[in-house]
Short mmCIF file of C-alpha atoms in Angstrom, two decimals:
data_model
loop_
_atom_site.label_atom_id
_atom_site.label_comp_id
_atom_site.label_asym_id
_atom_site.label_seq_id
_atom_site.Cartn_x
_atom_site.Cartn_y
_atom_site.Cartn_z
CA MET W 1 -22.57 1.69 -3.76
CA PRO W 2 -19.67 3.35 -1.77
CA ARG W 3 -16.35 3.88 -3.51
CA PRO W 4 -13.92 0.89 -3.03
CA ILE W 5 -11.32 1.18 -0.30
CA ASN W 6 -7.77 0.03 -1.44
CA HIS W 7 -5.95 0.21 2.10
CA VAL W 8 -7.26 -0.37 5.56
CA PHE W 9 -5.65 -0.18 8.97
CA VAL W 10 -7.26 -2.84 11.19
CA SER W 11 -7.10 -2.95 14.95
CA GLY W 12 -9.05 -3.91 18.14
CA VAL W 13 -8.32 -7.71 18.16
CA SER W 14 -5.37 -9.90 17.44
CA GLU W 15 -3.86 -10.50 14.04
CA GLU W 16 -4.92 -14.17 14.07
CA THR W 17 -8.46 -13.27 14.78
CA ILE W 18 -8.52 -10.74 11.97
CA THR W 19 -7.16 -13.37 9.62
CA ALA W 20 -9.75 -16.01 10.68
CA TYR W 21 -12.66 -13.45 10.38
CA LEU W 22 -11.81 -11.72 6.92
CA GLY W 23 -10.25 -14.58 5.26
CA PRO W 24 -7.10 -14.33 2.92
CA THR W 25 -8.99 -13.15 -0.09
CA LEU W 26 -10.55 -10.18 1.59
CA LEU W 27 -7.35 -9.36 3.40
CA GLU W 28 -5.59 -9.12 0.04
CA ALA W 29 -8.41 -7.18 -1.54
CA LEU W 30 -8.52 -4.52 1.26
CA ASN W 31 -4.69 -4.51 1.51
CA VAL W 32 -5.05 -4.83 5.28
CA GLN W 33 -2.30 -3.73 7.76
CA TRP W 34 -2.85 -4.86 11.40
CA VAL W 35 -2.11 -2.32 13.97
CA ALA W 36 -1.84 -2.89 17.84
CA PRO W 37 -4.62 -0.95 19.71
CA GLU W 38 -2.11 0.85 21.79
CA HIS W 39 -0.40 2.19 18.66
CA SER W 40 -3.46 3.09 16.71
CA LEU W 41 -3.72 6.71 17.98
CA ALA W 42 -0.20 7.56 17.06
CA LEU W 43 -0.55 6.23 13.67
CA ALA W 44 -3.85 8.01 12.99
CA GLN W 45 -2.12 11.36 13.95
CA GLU W 46 0.63 10.64 11.39
CA ASP W 47 -1.70 9.51 8.54
CA LYS W 48 -4.87 11.80 8.72
CA ASN W 49 -6.35 10.37 5.64
CA ALA W 50 -6.31 6.66 6.35
CA HIS W 51 -9.27 4.32 6.67
CA TRP W 52 -9.63 2.37 9.75
CA LEU W 53 -11.51 -0.80 10.73
CA TRP W 54 -12.11 -1.57 14.48
CA LEU W 55 -13.12 -5.07 15.36
CA TYR W 56 -14.37 -6.15 18.76
CA GLN W 57 -16.03 -9.05 20.33
CA PRO W 58 -18.24 -9.37 23.51
CA PRO W 59 -16.12 -9.72 26.59
CA TRP W 60 -17.93 -12.73 27.83
CA GLN W 61 -16.74 -14.73 24.67
CA LEU W 62 -12.97 -14.17 25.50
CA ALA W 63 -12.87 -16.23 28.74
CA ASP W 64 -10.10 -18.68 29.11
CA ALA W 65 -12.12 -20.25 32.06
CA ALA W 66 -14.96 -18.94 34.13
CA GLN W 67 -13.41 -15.45 34.70
CA PRO W 68 -13.33 -13.13 31.63
CA GLU W 69 -10.54 -10.63 31.59
CA TRP W 70 -12.85 -7.57 31.85
CA GLU W 71 -10.18 -5.00 32.57
CA VAL W 72 -7.93 -6.10 29.75
CA TRP W 73 -10.94 -5.92 27.30
CA VAL W 74 -11.83 -2.36 28.54
CA SER W 75 -8.20 -1.03 28.24
CA ARG W 76 -7.88 -2.55 24.69
CA ASN W 77 -11.25 -1.20 23.31
CA ARG W 78 -11.23 2.25 25.02
CA HIS W 79 -8.96 3.40 22.17
CA ALA W 80 -11.70 2.97 19.62
CA LEU W 81 -13.62 5.91 21.14
CA ARG W 82 -10.55 8.19 20.81
CA LEU W 83 -9.89 6.97 17.37
CA GLN W 84 -13.54 7.72 16.38
CA ARG W 85 -13.02 11.33 17.25
CA MET W 86 -9.95 11.60 15.28
CA ALA W 87 -10.89 9.55 12.16
CA GLY W 88 -14.68 10.33 11.94
CA LYS W 89 -16.37 8.75 8.93
CA ARG W 90 -13.12 7.02 7.93
CA LEU W 91 -13.54 4.52 10.84
CA TYR W 92 -15.73 1.40 10.73
CA VAL W 93 -16.53 -0.01 14.14
CA VAL W 94 -17.71 -3.61 13.68
CA ASN W 95 -18.83 -6.34 16.09
CA ALA W 96 -17.00 -9.48 14.64
CA ALA W 97 -19.47 -11.68 16.69
CA ARG W 98 -22.62 -10.39 15.01
CA MET W 99 -21.41 -8.95 11.73
CA PRO W 100 -20.70 -11.38 8.81
CA ALA W 101 -17.57 -10.78 6.85
CA ALA W 102 -19.58 -10.82 3.66
CA ALA W 103 -21.82 -7.96 4.79
CA LEU W 104 -18.79 -5.93 5.71
CA ALA W 105 -17.23 -6.52 2.31
CA GLU W 106 -20.41 -5.31 0.59
CA ALA W 107 -20.44 -2.17 2.84
CA LEU W 108 -16.78 -1.36 1.93
CA GLY W 109 -17.51 -1.88 -1.82
CA VAL W 110 -15.13 -4.87 -2.18
CA SER W 111 -15.91 -8.02 -4.17
CA ALA W 112 -13.95 -10.94 -2.51
CA ALA W 113 -14.63 -14.40 -1.29
CA CYS W 114 -15.33 -14.34 2.53
CA PRO W 115 -15.33 -17.14 5.12
CA ALA W 116 -18.59 -18.82 5.63
CA GLU W 117 -20.60 -17.53 8.52
CA GLN W 118 -20.53 -19.74 11.59
CA GLU W 119 -23.53 -20.17 13.84
CA ALA W 120 -23.04 -18.79 17.35
CA PRO W 121 -23.43 -21.38 20.26
CA ALA W 122 -26.97 -21.19 21.74
CA TYR W 123 -25.65 -20.57 25.34
CA LEU W 124 -24.07 -17.22 24.49
CA GLY W 125 -27.42 -15.40 24.84
CA ALA W 126 -27.95 -16.94 28.34
CA LEU W 127 -24.24 -16.13 29.20
CA ALA W 128 -24.78 -12.50 28.13
CA ALA W 129 -27.95 -12.10 30.32
CA LEU W 130 -25.99 -13.47 33.29
CA CYS W 131 -23.12 -11.07 32.73
CA ALA W 132 -25.73 -8.25 32.48
CA ASP W 133 -26.93 -9.21 35.91
CA LEU W 134 -23.42 -9.27 37.38
CA ALA W 135 -22.90 -5.67 36.17
CA ALA W 136 -25.03 -4.46 38.96
CA THR W 137 -22.64 -5.83 41.61
CA LEU W 138 -19.26 -6.02 39.98
CA PRO W 139 -17.76 -2.63 38.94
CA ALA W 140 -15.35 -4.35 36.37
CA VAL W 141 -18.20 -6.05 34.59
CA ARG W 142 -20.40 -2.81 34.76
CA GLN W 143 -17.53 -0.85 33.21
CA ALA W 144 -17.14 -3.43 30.48
CA TRP W 145 -20.86 -3.44 29.73
CA ALA W 146 -20.93 0.45 29.53
CA LEU W 147 -17.98 0.41 26.98
CA TYR W 148 -19.74 -2.44 25.05
CA GLU W 149 -22.89 -0.56 24.74
CA THR W 150 -21.06 2.55 23.62
CA LEU W 151 -19.37 0.55 20.95
CA GLU W 152 -22.54 -1.10 19.88
CA ALA W 153 -24.27 2.43 19.64
CA THR W 154 -21.47 3.76 17.32
CA ALA W 155 -20.87 0.44 15.39
CA TRP W 156 -21.84 0.05 11.75
CA LEU W 157 -24.88 -2.36 11.59
CA PRO W 158 -26.61 -3.54 8.38
CA SER W 159 -30.22 -2.58 7.75
CA GLY W 160 -32.61 -4.32 10.15
CA MET W 161 -30.05 -5.12 12.88
CA ALA W 162 -30.31 -3.33 16.22
CA PRO W 163 -27.46 -2.71 18.79
CA GLU W 164 -27.13 -5.25 21.53
CA PHE W 165 -27.97 -3.47 24.90
CA ARG W 166 -28.56 -5.12 28.35
CA ALA W 167 -32.20 -3.94 28.12
CA SER W 168 -32.68 -5.82 24.78
CA LEU W 169 -31.33 -9.23 25.99
CA SER W 170 -33.86 -12.18 26.30
CA VAL W 171 -33.31 -15.64 27.51
CA ASP W 172 -35.26 -18.77 26.63
CA GLU W 173 -35.18 -22.20 28.22
CA SER W 174 -33.21 -23.86 25.36
CA ALA W 175 -30.29 -21.38 25.81
CA LEU W 176 -30.33 -21.96 29.60
CA ALA W 177 -30.15 -25.73 29.05
CA SER W 178 -27.40 -25.33 26.65
CA LEU W 179 -25.47 -23.14 29.21
CA LEU W 180 -25.91 -25.69 31.95
CA GLN W 181 -24.72 -28.53 29.74
CA VAL W 182 -21.54 -26.41 29.11
CA VAL W 183 -21.15 -25.59 32.71
CA SER W 184 -21.67 -29.43 33.61
CA ALA W 185 -19.20 -30.48 31.02
CA GLY W 186 -16.66 -27.94 32.23
CA ALA W 187 -17.05 -29.34 35.84
CA GLN W 188 -16.57 -32.93 34.82
CA ALA W 189 -13.76 -32.14 32.25
CA PRO W 190 -10.71 -32.32 34.56
CA ALA W 191 -11.54 -35.98 35.85
CA ARG W 192 -12.32 -37.15 32.24
CA GLU W 193 -9.10 -35.41 30.94
CA GLN W 194 -7.15 -37.18 33.59
CA ALA W 195 -8.45 -40.63 32.91
CA HIS W 196 -8.17 -40.12 29.13
CA GLN W 197 -4.49 -39.00 29.54
CA ALA W 198 -3.67 -42.11 31.60
CA THR W 199 -5.38 -44.46 29.15
CA ARG W 200 -3.62 -42.77 26.27
CA ALA W 201 -0.20 -42.96 27.92
CA ALA W 202 -0.61 -46.76 28.56
CA LEU W 203 -1.76 -47.18 24.91
CA GLU W 204 1.21 -45.31 23.80
CA GLU W 205 3.62 -47.36 25.77
CA THR W 206 2.15 -50.58 24.46
CA ARG W 207 2.25 -49.35 20.94
CA GLN W 208 5.90 -48.19 21.29
CA ARG W 209 6.89 -51.74 22.63
CA GLU W 210 5.05 -53.47 19.81
CA GLN W 211 6.69 -51.10 17.24
CA ALA W 212 10.18 -51.90 18.81
CA LEU W 213 9.70 -55.67 18.57
CA GLN W 214 8.38 -55.38 15.05
CA GLN W 215 11.36 -53.22 13.94
CA THR W 216 13.73 -55.74 15.57
CA THR W 217 12.14 -58.77 13.89
CA ASN W 218 12.07 -56.89 10.56
CA GLN W 219 15.73 -55.85 10.84
CA GLN W 220 16.84 -59.43 11.62
CA ALA W 221 14.84 -60.82 8.59
CA ALA W 222 16.28 -58.11 6.40
CA ASP W 223 19.81 -58.75 7.45
CA LEU W 224 19.42 -62.45 6.79
CA GLN W 225 18.01 -61.85 3.42
CA ALA W 226 20.77 -59.35 2.75
CA LEU W 227 23.53 -62.00 3.69
CA ARG W 228 22.02 -64.48 1.31
CA ASP W 229 21.63 -61.97 -1.53
CA GLU W 230 25.30 -60.85 -0.87
CA HIS W 231 26.67 -64.44 -1.05
CA SER W 232 24.76 -65.19 -4.37
CA THR W 233 26.08 -61.70 -5.78
CA LEU W 234 29.70 -62.51 -4.68
CA GLU W 235 29.58 -65.98 -6.47
CA ALA W 236 28.28 -64.46 -9.65
CA ALA W 237 30.74 -61.64 -9.46
CA HIS W 238 33.64 -64.12 -9.04
CA ASP W 239 32.69 -65.88 -12.13
CA THR W 240 32.26 -62.53 -14.06
CA LEU W 241 35.57 -61.35 -12.89
CA LYS W 242 37.34 -64.42 -14.02
CA GLU W 243 35.76 -64.11 -17.53
CA ASN W 244 36.61 -60.33 -17.63
CA HIS W 245 40.20 -60.96 -16.62
CA ASP W 246 40.84 -63.14 -19.55
CA ALA W 247 39.14 -60.68 -22.00
CA LEU W 248 41.18 -57.83 -20.53
CA SER W 249 44.49 -59.63 -21.01
CA ALA W 250 43.61 -60.01 -24.70
CA SER W 251 42.55 -56.37 -24.94
CA HIS W 252 45.54 -55.12 -23.18
CA ALA W 253 47.82 -56.49 -25.89
CA THR W 254 45.70 -55.03 -28.62
CA LEU W 255 45.50 -51.62 -26.90
CA GLN W 256 49.41 -51.47 -26.43
CA GLU W 257 49.88 -51.90 -30.23
CA THR W 258 47.05 -49.30 -30.91
CA HIS W 259 48.68 -46.81 -28.53
CA HIS W 260 52.04 -47.06 -30.23
CA ALA W 261 50.58 -46.29 -33.66
CA ALA W 262 48.57 -43.45 -32.17
CA CYS W 263 51.61 -41.90 -30.64
CA GLU W 264 53.37 -41.80 -33.93
CA ALA W 265 50.37 -40.26 -35.69
CA ARG W 266 49.94 -37.65 -32.96
CA LYS W 267 53.54 -36.35 -33.32
CA GLU W 268 53.00 -35.71 -37.03
CA THR W 269 49.57 -33.98 -36.28
CA ASP W 270 51.18 -31.72 -33.67
CA GLU W 271 53.85 -30.56 -36.05
CA GLU W 272 51.20 -29.69 -38.80
CA ASN W 273 49.03 -27.88 -36.07
CA GLU W 274 51.94 -25.73 -34.95
CA LEU W 275 52.74 -24.67 -38.55
CA LEU W 276 49.08 -23.84 -39.33
CA LEU W 277 48.77 -21.91 -36.05
CA ALA W 278 51.82 -19.62 -36.97
CA GLN W 279 50.42 -18.98 -40.37
CA LEU W 280 46.88 -18.10 -38.79
CA HIS W 281 48.52 -15.55 -36.45
CA GLN W 282 50.34 -13.88 -39.39
CA VAL W 283 47.18 -13.65 -41.46
CA GLN W 284 45.34 -12.25 -38.50
CA GLU W 285 47.80 -9.46 -37.95
CA GLU W 286 47.68 -8.52 -41.70
CA LEU W 287 43.88 -8.37 -41.55
CA GLU W 288 43.88 -6.10 -38.53
CA LYS W 289 46.29 -3.80 -40.19
CA HIS W 290 44.30 -3.52 -43.41
CA TYR W 291 41.11 -2.98 -41.30
CA LEU W 292 42.49 -0.16 -39.40
CA GLU W 293 43.91 1.57 -42.49
CA GLY W 294 40.33 1.20 -44.13
CA GLN W 295 38.73 2.71 -41.13
CA GLN W 296 40.91 5.79 -41.28
CA ARG W 297 40.47 6.22 -45.02
CA ARG W 298 36.76 5.92 -44.59
CA GLN W 299 36.88 8.45 -41.88
CA GLN W 300 38.89 11.02 -43.99
CA LEU W 301 36.63 10.40 -46.89
CA ASP W 302 33.54 11.19 -44.81
CA GLU W 303 35.14 14.42 -43.70
CA LEU W 304 35.92 15.50 -47.22
CA HIS W 305 32.39 14.80 -48.21
CA GLN W 306 31.13 16.92 -45.46
CA GLN W 307 33.50 19.81 -46.40
CA LEU W 308 32.46 19.65 -49.98
CA ALA W 309 28.84 19.77 -49.19
CA ALA W 310 29.31 22.75 -46.84
CA GLU W 311 31.37 24.69 -49.57
CA GLN W 312 28.80 24.02 -52.23
CA GLN W 313 25.95 25.11 -50.03
CA HIS W 314 28.08 28.31 -49.10
CA ALA W 315 28.73 29.05 -52.79
CA SER W 316 25.04 28.82 -53.66
CA GLN W 317 24.12 31.06 -50.95
CA ALA W 318 26.75 33.57 -51.97
CA THR W 319 25.69 33.64 -55.66
CA ALA W 320 22.02 34.21 -54.64
CA ALA W 321 23.11 36.95 -52.31
CA GLN W 322 25.15 38.74 -55.11
CA GLU W 323 22.13 38.55 -57.47
CA ARG W 324 19.84 40.12 -54.86
CA GLU W 325 22.46 42.74 -54.10
CA ARG W 326 22.82 43.72 -57.73
CA SER W 327 18.95 44.04 -58.24
CA ASP W 328 18.55 45.96 -55.08
CA ALA W 329 21.43 48.34 -56.05
CA ALA W 330 19.89 49.04 -59.44
CA ALA W 331 16.55 49.89 -57.84
CA GLU W 332 18.26 51.95 -55.08
CA ILE W 333 20.09 54.01 -57.74
CA ALA W 334 16.86 54.80 -59.59
CA ARG W 335 15.08 55.69 -56.36
CA LEU W 336 17.96 57.96 -55.22
CA THR W 337 18.05 59.81 -58.44
CA LYS W 338 14.40 60.58 -58.29
CA ALA W 339 14.61 61.50 -54.64
CA LEU W 340 17.60 63.84 -55.28
CA THR W 341 15.51 65.81 -57.81
CA GLU W 342 12.68 66.09 -55.45
CA GLN W 343 14.87 67.07 -52.55
CA GLN W 344 16.51 69.87 -54.38
CA GLN W 345 13.19 71.44 -55.03
CA GLU W 346 12.01 70.87 -51.53
CA THR W 347 15.26 72.41 -50.26
CA ARG W 348 14.53 75.57 -52.10
CA ASN W 349 10.96 75.68 -50.56
CA ALA W 350 12.40 74.68 -47.15
CA ARG W 351 14.77 77.47 -47.19
CA GLN W 352 11.91 79.99 -47.55
CA ALA W 353 9.85 78.32 -44.82
CA GLN W 354 12.80 77.94 -42.45
CA GLN W 355 13.23 81.59 -41.96
CA ALA W 356 9.64 82.07 -41.05
CA ALA W 357 9.72 79.06 -38.89
CA GLU W 358 12.89 79.98 -36.96
CA LYS W 359 11.22 83.03 -35.69
CA ALA W 360 8.14 81.05 -34.57
CA ALA W 361 10.52 78.34 -33.22
CA ALA W 362 12.19 80.67 -30.80
CA ASP W 363 8.84 81.94 -29.44
CA GLU W 364 7.62 78.18 -29.24
CA LYS W 365 10.92 77.00 -27.54
CA GLN W 366 10.55 79.52 -24.70
CA ALA W 367 6.99 78.33 -24.07
CA LEU W 368 8.05 74.65 -24.23
CA ASN W 369 10.79 75.28 -21.65
CA ALA W 370 8.37 76.72 -19.26
CA ALA W 371 5.84 73.82 -19.90
CA ARG W 372 8.61 71.27 -19.50
CA GLN W 373 9.70 72.68 -16.17
CA GLN W 374 6.01 72.41 -14.95
CA TRP W 375 5.70 68.78 -16.35
CA GLU W 376 8.82 67.62 -14.60
CA THR W 377 7.62 69.10 -11.28
CA GLN W 378 4.18 67.32 -11.74
CA THR W 379 5.94 64.09 -12.80
CA ARG W 380 8.02 63.94 -9.71
CA GLU W 381 5.02 64.52 -7.49
CA SER W 382 3.05 61.84 -9.32
CA ASP W 383 5.98 59.37 -9.04
CA THR W 384 5.94 59.98 -5.23
CA GLU W 385 2.26 59.52 -5.02
CA LEU W 386 2.39 56.34 -7.23
CA ALA W 387 5.21 54.76 -4.95
CA SER W 388 2.93 55.48 -1.95
CA LEU W 389 -0.10 53.92 -3.72
CA ARG W 390 1.87 50.81 -4.80
CA GLU W 391 2.91 50.34 -1.17
CA GLN W 392 -0.68 50.63 0.07
CA VAL W 393 -1.75 48.29 -2.69
CA ALA W 394 0.80 45.73 -1.65
CA GLU W 395 -0.32 45.99 2.10
CA LEU W 396 -4.01 45.63 0.93
CA ASN W 397 -3.16 42.58 -1.15
CA THR W 398 -1.43 40.95 1.74
CA THR W 399 -4.28 41.76 4.06
CA VAL W 400 -6.75 40.49 1.48
CA ASP W 401 -4.87 37.19 0.97
CA SER W 402 -4.76 36.74 4.67
CA ALA W 403 -8.37 37.35 5.12
CA ARG W 404 -9.24 35.01 2.31
CA ALA W 405 -7.12 32.27 3.93
CA GLU W 406 -8.74 32.81 7.27
CA HIS W 407 -12.18 32.82 5.67
CA THR W 408 -11.37 29.53 3.94
CA GLU W 409 -10.23 27.77 7.06
CA MET W 410 -13.14 29.15 9.03
CA GLN W 411 -15.56 27.92 6.24
CA GLU W 412 -14.03 24.51 6.32
CA GLU W 413 -14.23 24.32 10.07
CA ASN W 414 -17.88 25.43 9.92
CA ASP W 415 -18.78 22.93 7.33
CA LEU W 416 -17.06 20.09 9.35
CA LEU W 417 -18.80 21.21 12.59
CA LEU W 418 -22.13 21.51 10.78
CA ALA W 419 -21.70 18.05 9.38
CA GLN W 420 -20.77 16.59 12.70
CA LEU W 421 -23.65 18.46 14.34
CA HIS W 422 -26.01 17.01 11.71
CA HIS W 423 -24.51 13.54 12.28
CA VAL W 424 -24.79 13.79 16.02
CA GLN W 425 -28.44 15.01 15.71
CA GLU W 426 -29.33 12.10 13.59
CA GLU W 427 -27.65 9.58 15.94
CA LEU W 428 -29.26 11.21 18.99
CA GLU W 429 -32.75 10.97 17.23
CA ARG W 430 -32.21 7.40 16.39
CA TYR W 431 -30.99 6.41 19.81
CA PHE W 432 -33.83 8.40 21.40
CA LEU W 433 -36.45 6.32 19.31
CA ALA W 434 -34.53 2.95 20.01
CA ASN W 435 -34.17 3.80 23.64
CA ARG W 436 -37.96 4.32 23.96
CA GLU W 437 -38.60 1.07 22.15
CA TYR W 438 -36.22 -0.75 24.40
CA GLU W 439 -37.83 0.87 27.51
CA ARG W 440 -41.13 -0.51 26.36
CA ALA W 441 -39.77 -3.89 25.64
CA MET W 442 -37.97 -4.06 28.90
CA THR W 443 -41.25 -2.98 30.74
CA SER W 444 -43.15 -5.82 28.94
CA ALA W 445 -40.40 -8.40 29.46
CA GLN W 446 -39.84 -7.86 33.10
CA PRO W 447 -41.86 -10.76 34.24
CA THR W 448 -40.04 -12.89 31.74
CA PHE W 449 -36.64 -11.93 33.31
CA LEU W 450 -37.87 -12.70 36.67
CA ARG W 451 -39.06 -16.18 35.63
CA ALA W 452 -35.73 -16.72 33.82
CA ARG W 453 -33.66 -15.89 36.94
CA GLN W 454 -35.85 -18.15 39.00
CA GLN W 455 -35.41 -20.91 36.36
CA ILE W 456 -31.60 -20.30 36.34
CA SER W 457 -31.26 -20.50 40.12
CA ARG W 458 -33.17 -23.74 40.23
CA LEU W 459 -31.13 -25.18 37.37
CA PHE W 460 -27.84 -24.13 39.07
CA ALA W 461 -29.00 -25.47 42.37
CA ALA W 462 -29.92 -28.81 40.67
CA THR W 463 -26.48 -28.84 38.91
CA ASN W 464 -24.68 -28.32 42.16
CA ILE W 465 -26.50 -31.05 43.85
CA GLU W 466 -25.64 -33.50 41.00
CA CYS W 467 -21.96 -32.48 41.11
#
């Protein structure tokens, strides 16, 4: 199974066609980014590690009427050939009209829900055969067919599916009948559409008049009912207001007495609240003062604790050092006393040996001076040669690194060229075998094509007579 692809640039068709073909789930799984065909080459040069998916459709399926836009189709899909030379195996060329989205997802190693495969109309095979015949006389159609066959030869196809070439097309009577039905329906469509539009306009006008009358009737009935309801509501409100007025008059007298008593109680409450507020402010200031003093004392106490701990540690270290120094001093005194005795004996022996050694030293010093001069001369010469050798080694290292880099680049280019040659050889072998089969099939199907053309001519003639 191929390694899953996490980001794909898609081009070749419009963004709406890509969305309808792949579906939202597969679009999200592949992290698809649509690129206009004319911008694909520039983006491929900027991002040389990107994966590409080029979708195309047969040009005879993109007609707005009877005349397909052959030149537009050719100019849009010609970029796929240049992009294939730049991207190589990172480009998948796919015929969206023949390849189901589920098979494409499986080939890319992506597990996602894909739109259901829709069955192609039966007349497309006959239409393709007619366009193949037109390629012999119309240059635009011939150029489009050549580019379409090139795309088919380089497109990714599942196992068992062959490319669609002009030599491999076959037409049956059912496809021809379906194509004639489409052509006949297209010829009668303007008149039917005009009559349908006139009928639809008349029905729309009648429906609008009925709706206006119905709205007017409903509005008048609603206004009448609203007036009746409003009259009943006003009478009930008048009675209620009269009762409420009497109750409010009694409540007003009671509220005046209650308000007077509440004003007296509020004055006393305000005086008590002001006194309590002043006491609270005083207590808050005292608490803040005590809190700040406590913080300063706590900080001073922490500093004293730290100083005491440091002094205790220093005193312990000093005591241990003094003990070690006393032990070391006693051992040193004993050692020095013993060494002094031995040194006195050695001094006496050394004086005797010194006299003999001084004479030998004078001779040896003279020889050493001569050897030293010779050694210094050789050392200078060796330093000069060593510096020269170091420069040569540096130059050789530079040359070796450059040669290694060139060798690596040449090896990579050779590997790439070899892989491309193998791929081209395999494709040529496959195309050669397929072409031989197609030639055999074309030779055997030639009588069928002749009968099909005759049948198409008769059917078109019959259609023109009926029209």
